[in-house]
XYZ file of C-alpha atoms in Angstrom:
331
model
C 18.797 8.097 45.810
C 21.782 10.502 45.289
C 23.498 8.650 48.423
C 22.944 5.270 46.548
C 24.353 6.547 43.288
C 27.216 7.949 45.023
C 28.093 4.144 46.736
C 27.961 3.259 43.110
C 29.966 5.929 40.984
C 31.946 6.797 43.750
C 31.250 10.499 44.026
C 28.262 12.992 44.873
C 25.869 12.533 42.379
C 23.376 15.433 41.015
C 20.112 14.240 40.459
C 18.479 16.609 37.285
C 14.833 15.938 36.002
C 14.539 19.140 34.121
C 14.581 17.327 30.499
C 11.999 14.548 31.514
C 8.450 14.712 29.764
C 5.412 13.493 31.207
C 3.279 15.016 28.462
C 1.004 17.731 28.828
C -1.358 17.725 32.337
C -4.242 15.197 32.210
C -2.270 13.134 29.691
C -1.909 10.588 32.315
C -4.734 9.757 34.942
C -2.736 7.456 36.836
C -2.090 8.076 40.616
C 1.076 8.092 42.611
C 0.107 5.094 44.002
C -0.603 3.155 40.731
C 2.590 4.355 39.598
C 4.223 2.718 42.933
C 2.003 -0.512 42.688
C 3.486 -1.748 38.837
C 6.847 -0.152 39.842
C 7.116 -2.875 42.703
C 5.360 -5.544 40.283
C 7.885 -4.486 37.928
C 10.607 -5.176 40.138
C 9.782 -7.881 41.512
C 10.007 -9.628 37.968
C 13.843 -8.202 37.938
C 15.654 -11.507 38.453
C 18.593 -13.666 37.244
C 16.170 -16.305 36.422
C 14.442 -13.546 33.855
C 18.015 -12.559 31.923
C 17.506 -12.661 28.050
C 13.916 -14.057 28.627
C 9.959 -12.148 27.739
C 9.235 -10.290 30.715
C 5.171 -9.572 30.155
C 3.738 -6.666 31.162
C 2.794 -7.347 34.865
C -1.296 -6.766 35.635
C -0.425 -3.662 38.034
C 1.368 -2.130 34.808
C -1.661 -2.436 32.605
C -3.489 0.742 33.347
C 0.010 2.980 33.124
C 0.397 0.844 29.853
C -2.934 1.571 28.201
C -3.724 5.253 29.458
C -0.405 7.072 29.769
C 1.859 7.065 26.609
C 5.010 8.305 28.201
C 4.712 4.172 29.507
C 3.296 2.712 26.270
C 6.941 0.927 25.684
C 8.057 0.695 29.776
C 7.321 -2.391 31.771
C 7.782 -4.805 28.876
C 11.422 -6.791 28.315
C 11.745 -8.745 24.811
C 13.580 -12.208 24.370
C 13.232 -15.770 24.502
C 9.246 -16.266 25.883
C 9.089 -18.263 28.999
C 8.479 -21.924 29.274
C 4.906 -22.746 29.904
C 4.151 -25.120 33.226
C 3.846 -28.665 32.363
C 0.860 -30.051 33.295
C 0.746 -31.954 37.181
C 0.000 -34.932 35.361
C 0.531 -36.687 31.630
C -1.465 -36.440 28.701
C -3.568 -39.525 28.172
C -1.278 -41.760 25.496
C -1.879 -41.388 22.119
C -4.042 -44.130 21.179
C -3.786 -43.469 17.369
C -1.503 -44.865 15.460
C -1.678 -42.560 12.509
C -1.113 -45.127 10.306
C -3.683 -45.409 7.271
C -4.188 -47.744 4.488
C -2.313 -50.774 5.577
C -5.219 -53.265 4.511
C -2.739 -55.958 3.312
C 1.041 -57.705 3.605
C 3.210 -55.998 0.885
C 5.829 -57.807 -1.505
C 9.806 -57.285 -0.145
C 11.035 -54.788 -2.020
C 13.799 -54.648 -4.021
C 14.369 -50.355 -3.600
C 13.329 -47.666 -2.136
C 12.578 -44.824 -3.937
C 12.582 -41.361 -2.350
C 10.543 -38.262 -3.884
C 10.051 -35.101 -2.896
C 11.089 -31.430 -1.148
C 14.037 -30.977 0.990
C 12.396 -33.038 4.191
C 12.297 -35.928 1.912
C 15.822 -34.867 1.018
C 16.987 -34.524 4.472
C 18.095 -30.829 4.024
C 20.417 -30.113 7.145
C 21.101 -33.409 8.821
C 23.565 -36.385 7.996
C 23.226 -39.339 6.097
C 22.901 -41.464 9.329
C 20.125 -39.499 10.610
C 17.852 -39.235 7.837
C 14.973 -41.066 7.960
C 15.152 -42.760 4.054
C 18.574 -43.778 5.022
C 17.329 -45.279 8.308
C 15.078 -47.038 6.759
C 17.071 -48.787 4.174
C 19.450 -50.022 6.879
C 16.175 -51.176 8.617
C 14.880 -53.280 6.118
C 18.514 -54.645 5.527
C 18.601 -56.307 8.725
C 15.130 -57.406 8.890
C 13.517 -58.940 5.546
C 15.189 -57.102 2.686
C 19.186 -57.594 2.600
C 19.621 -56.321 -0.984
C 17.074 -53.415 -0.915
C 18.678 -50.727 -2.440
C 18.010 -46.854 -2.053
C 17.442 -44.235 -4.617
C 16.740 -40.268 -4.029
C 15.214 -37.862 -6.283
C 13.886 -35.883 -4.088
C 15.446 -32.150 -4.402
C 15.188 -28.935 -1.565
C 12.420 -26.591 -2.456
C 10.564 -29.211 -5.031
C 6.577 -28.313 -5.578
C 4.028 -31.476 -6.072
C 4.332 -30.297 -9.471
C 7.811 -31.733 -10.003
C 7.111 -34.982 -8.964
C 6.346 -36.401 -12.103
C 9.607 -35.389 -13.207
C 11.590 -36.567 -10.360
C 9.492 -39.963 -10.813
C 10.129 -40.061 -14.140
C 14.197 -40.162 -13.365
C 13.481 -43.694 -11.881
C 14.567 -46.211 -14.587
C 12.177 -49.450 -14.900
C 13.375 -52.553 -14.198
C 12.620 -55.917 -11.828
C 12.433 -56.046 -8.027
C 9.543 -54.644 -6.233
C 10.074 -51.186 -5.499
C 8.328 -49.117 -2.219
C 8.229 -44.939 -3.389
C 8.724 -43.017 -0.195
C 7.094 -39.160 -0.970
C 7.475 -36.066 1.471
C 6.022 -33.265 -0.669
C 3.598 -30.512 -0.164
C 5.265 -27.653 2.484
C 6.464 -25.327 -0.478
C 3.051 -25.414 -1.938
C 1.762 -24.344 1.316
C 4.110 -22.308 2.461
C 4.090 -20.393 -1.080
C -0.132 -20.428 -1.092
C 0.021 -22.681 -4.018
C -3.734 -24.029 -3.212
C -4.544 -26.083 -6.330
C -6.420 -29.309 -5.798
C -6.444 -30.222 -9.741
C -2.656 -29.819 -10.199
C -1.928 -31.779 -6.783
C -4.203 -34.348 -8.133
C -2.964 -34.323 -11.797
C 0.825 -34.754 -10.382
C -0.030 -37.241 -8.167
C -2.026 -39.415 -10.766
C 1.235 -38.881 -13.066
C 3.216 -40.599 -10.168
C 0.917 -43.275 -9.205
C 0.514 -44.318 -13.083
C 4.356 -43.986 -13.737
C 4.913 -46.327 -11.058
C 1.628 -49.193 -11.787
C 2.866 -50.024 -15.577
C 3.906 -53.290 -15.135
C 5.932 -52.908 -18.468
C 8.155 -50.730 -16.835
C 8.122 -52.160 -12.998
C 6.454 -55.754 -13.379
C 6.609 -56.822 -10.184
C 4.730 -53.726 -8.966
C 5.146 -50.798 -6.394
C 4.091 -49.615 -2.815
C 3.428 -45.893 -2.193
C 4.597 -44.380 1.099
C 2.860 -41.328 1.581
C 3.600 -38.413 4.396
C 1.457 -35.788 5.863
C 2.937 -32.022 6.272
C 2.890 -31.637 10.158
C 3.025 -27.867 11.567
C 6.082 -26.071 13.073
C 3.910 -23.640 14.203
C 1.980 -26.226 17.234
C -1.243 -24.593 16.658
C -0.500 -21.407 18.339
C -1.247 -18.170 16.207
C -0.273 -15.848 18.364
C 2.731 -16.724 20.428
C 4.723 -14.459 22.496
C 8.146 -13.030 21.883
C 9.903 -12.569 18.607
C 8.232 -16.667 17.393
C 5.550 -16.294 15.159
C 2.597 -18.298 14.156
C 0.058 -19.076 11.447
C -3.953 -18.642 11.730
C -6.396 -21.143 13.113
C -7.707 -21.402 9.229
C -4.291 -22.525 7.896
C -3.638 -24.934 10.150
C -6.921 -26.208 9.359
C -6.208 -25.612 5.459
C -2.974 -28.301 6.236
C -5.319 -30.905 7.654
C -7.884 -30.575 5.263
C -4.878 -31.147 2.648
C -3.345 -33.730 4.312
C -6.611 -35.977 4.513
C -7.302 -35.393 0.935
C -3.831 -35.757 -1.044
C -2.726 -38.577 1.295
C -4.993 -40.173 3.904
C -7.866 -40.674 2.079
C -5.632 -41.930 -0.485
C -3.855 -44.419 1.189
C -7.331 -45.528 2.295
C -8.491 -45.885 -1.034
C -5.908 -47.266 -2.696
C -4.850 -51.265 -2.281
C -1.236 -50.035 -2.706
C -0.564 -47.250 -0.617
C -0.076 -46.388 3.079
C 0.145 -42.658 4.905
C 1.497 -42.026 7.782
C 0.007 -39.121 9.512
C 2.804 -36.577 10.896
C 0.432 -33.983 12.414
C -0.684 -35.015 15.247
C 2.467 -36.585 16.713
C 4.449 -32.973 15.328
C 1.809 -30.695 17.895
C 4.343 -29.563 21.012
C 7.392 -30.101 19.193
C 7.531 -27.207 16.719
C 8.607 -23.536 17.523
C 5.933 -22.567 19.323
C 6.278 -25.791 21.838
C 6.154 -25.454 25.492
C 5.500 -21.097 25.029
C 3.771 -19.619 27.674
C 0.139 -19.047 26.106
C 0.106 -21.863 23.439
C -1.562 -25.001 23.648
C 0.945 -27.490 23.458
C 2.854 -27.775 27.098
C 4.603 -31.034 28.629
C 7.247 -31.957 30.843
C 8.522 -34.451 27.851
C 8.093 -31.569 25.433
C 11.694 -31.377 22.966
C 11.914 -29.897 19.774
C 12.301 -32.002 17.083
C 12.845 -29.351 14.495
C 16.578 -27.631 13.264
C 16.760 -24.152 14.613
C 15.175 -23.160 11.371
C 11.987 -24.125 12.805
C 10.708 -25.655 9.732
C 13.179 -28.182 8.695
C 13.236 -31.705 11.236
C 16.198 -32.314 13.483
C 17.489 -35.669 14.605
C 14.662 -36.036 16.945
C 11.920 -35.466 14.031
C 13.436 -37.503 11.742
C 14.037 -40.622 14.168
C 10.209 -40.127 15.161
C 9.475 -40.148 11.494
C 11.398 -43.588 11.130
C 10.066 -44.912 14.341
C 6.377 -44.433 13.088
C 7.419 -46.490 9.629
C 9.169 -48.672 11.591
C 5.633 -49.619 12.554
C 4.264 -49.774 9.134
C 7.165 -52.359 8.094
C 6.163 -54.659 11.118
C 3.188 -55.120 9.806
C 3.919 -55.070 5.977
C 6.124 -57.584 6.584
C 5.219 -59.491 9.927
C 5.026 -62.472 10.833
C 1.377 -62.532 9.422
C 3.012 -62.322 6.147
């Protein structure tokens, strides 16, 4: 050792051991040759490949780690957790559409009308790659040339505002499609309240239906909340994660304020963002979470929360979809 520090430093080297604490004897029931077993496990993690990334504690470690506190914190390197191994072979295709309530063709419309939180605002990304914006120049070069597009939506807005931000819609001809991203901040805030969801939500739908204010009628476009989180509670490194129960909660709120609607009502369709969302989030491709494939990307803004470019074009892509069939050649 000293003649190894001495090729380093460039001079004899004194090797003193006198201030190291072990703890008091029997503290640590580990033998010499554990000790020497996770030290070579140890260093055989210790590569370039590793820099800046989770090392875990190696399986040799684990007894030094558990019984011997002088090593609670050793063997252990923080950073970015490691990818997971995509699977040898794809997932089956998704054979879901996630499309709900489309039970009918649907009048051109005249606008589109965008309500909501800051996804439905596009908080973070340009003009050209938000989806509402997308999808007015869609239905300009397909069946609706004059369709016009109008934004209410506002970053950080509750379900509660909604009525208000409908409300700042001024009557008039033209059928008009209403476009609505909104229920994160109630989540994300614990805001569980069924009644006032439903109250808003009625508020908006009836706003919308009085034919002496839009006579020539309205479709709703309703979103589901997907999760950033890729159902993975517990992921490793400095990412964190919510509980099985409230990604469960988001489903269960997501089938009642909009699929279930859109099936219900003659006027509405939902587009389910959930399912397609799983494995693109921040806790995508992680060692130990669920969600691991060799066509993996994130399609969220380094926020984690907020879509990127890649969300938002698979949000457009999926109502691309919709439009083909509101508006097909069926129709």
């Amino acid at each position: 050792m000293a003649t190894c520090h001495s090729s380093v430093a460039g001079a004899e080297q004194t090797l003193d051991c006198s201030g190291l604490t072990l703890g008091p004897p029997g503290s640590c029931p580990i033998l010499v040759s554990d000790y020497l077993e996770c030290l070579d496990a140890w260093n055989d993690t210790q590569v370039c490949s590793n820099a800046g990334y989770l090392i875990e504690t190696p399986a040799a470690c684990l007894p030094l780690v558990k019984n011997c506190d002088r090593f609670r914190l050793s063997f252990y390197q923080d950073g970015e957790p490691p990818s997971c191994d995509p699977p040898s072979s794809s997932p089956p295709p998704d054979t879901n559409d996630d499309i709900y309530g489309l039970d009918a063709c649907r009048p051109k419309p005249a606008r589109l009308v965008v309500l909501g939180d800051s996804i439905a605002a596009c908080l973070g990304v340009g003009p050209s790659e938000c989806t509402p914006n997308q999808l007015v120049d869609h239905l300009k070069q397909t069946i609706a040339p004059g369709v016009v597009l109008e934004s209410k939506a506002k970053s950080g807005a509750f379900t509660a505002e909604l009525p208000v931000q409908a409300q700042a819609v001024a009557g008039g001809p033209g059928h008009v499609l209403v476009w609505v991203y909104a229920i994160g901040n109630d989540l994300a805030t614990d805001k569980i309240d069924y009644l006032g969801w439903n109250k808003a939500w009625s508020e908006v739908f009836a706003y919308f239906t009085d034919t002496s204010r839009f006579p020539d009628g309205a479709t709703f476009l309703l979103n589901t909340q997907y999760s950033p989180y890729d159902q993975c509670p517990d992921p490793p490194g400095p990412s964190r994660g919510v509980t099985d129960e409230q990604e469960q909660l988001l489903q269960d709120v997501n089938k009642a304020l909009f699929i279930d609607v859109a099936k219900q009502r003659a006027d509405s369709v939902a587009v389910d963002h959930y399912p397609d969302f799983l494995g693109h989030g921040r806790n995508a491709d992680l060692r130990g979470c669920p969600h691991c494939g060799a066509d993996n990307t994130h399609w969220l803004q380094g926020d984690g929360t907020h879509p990127g470019p890649a969300g938002f074009a698979h949000m457009t892509e999926k109502w691309k979809e919709v439009f083909a069939k509101m508006y097909g050649s069926g129709c």
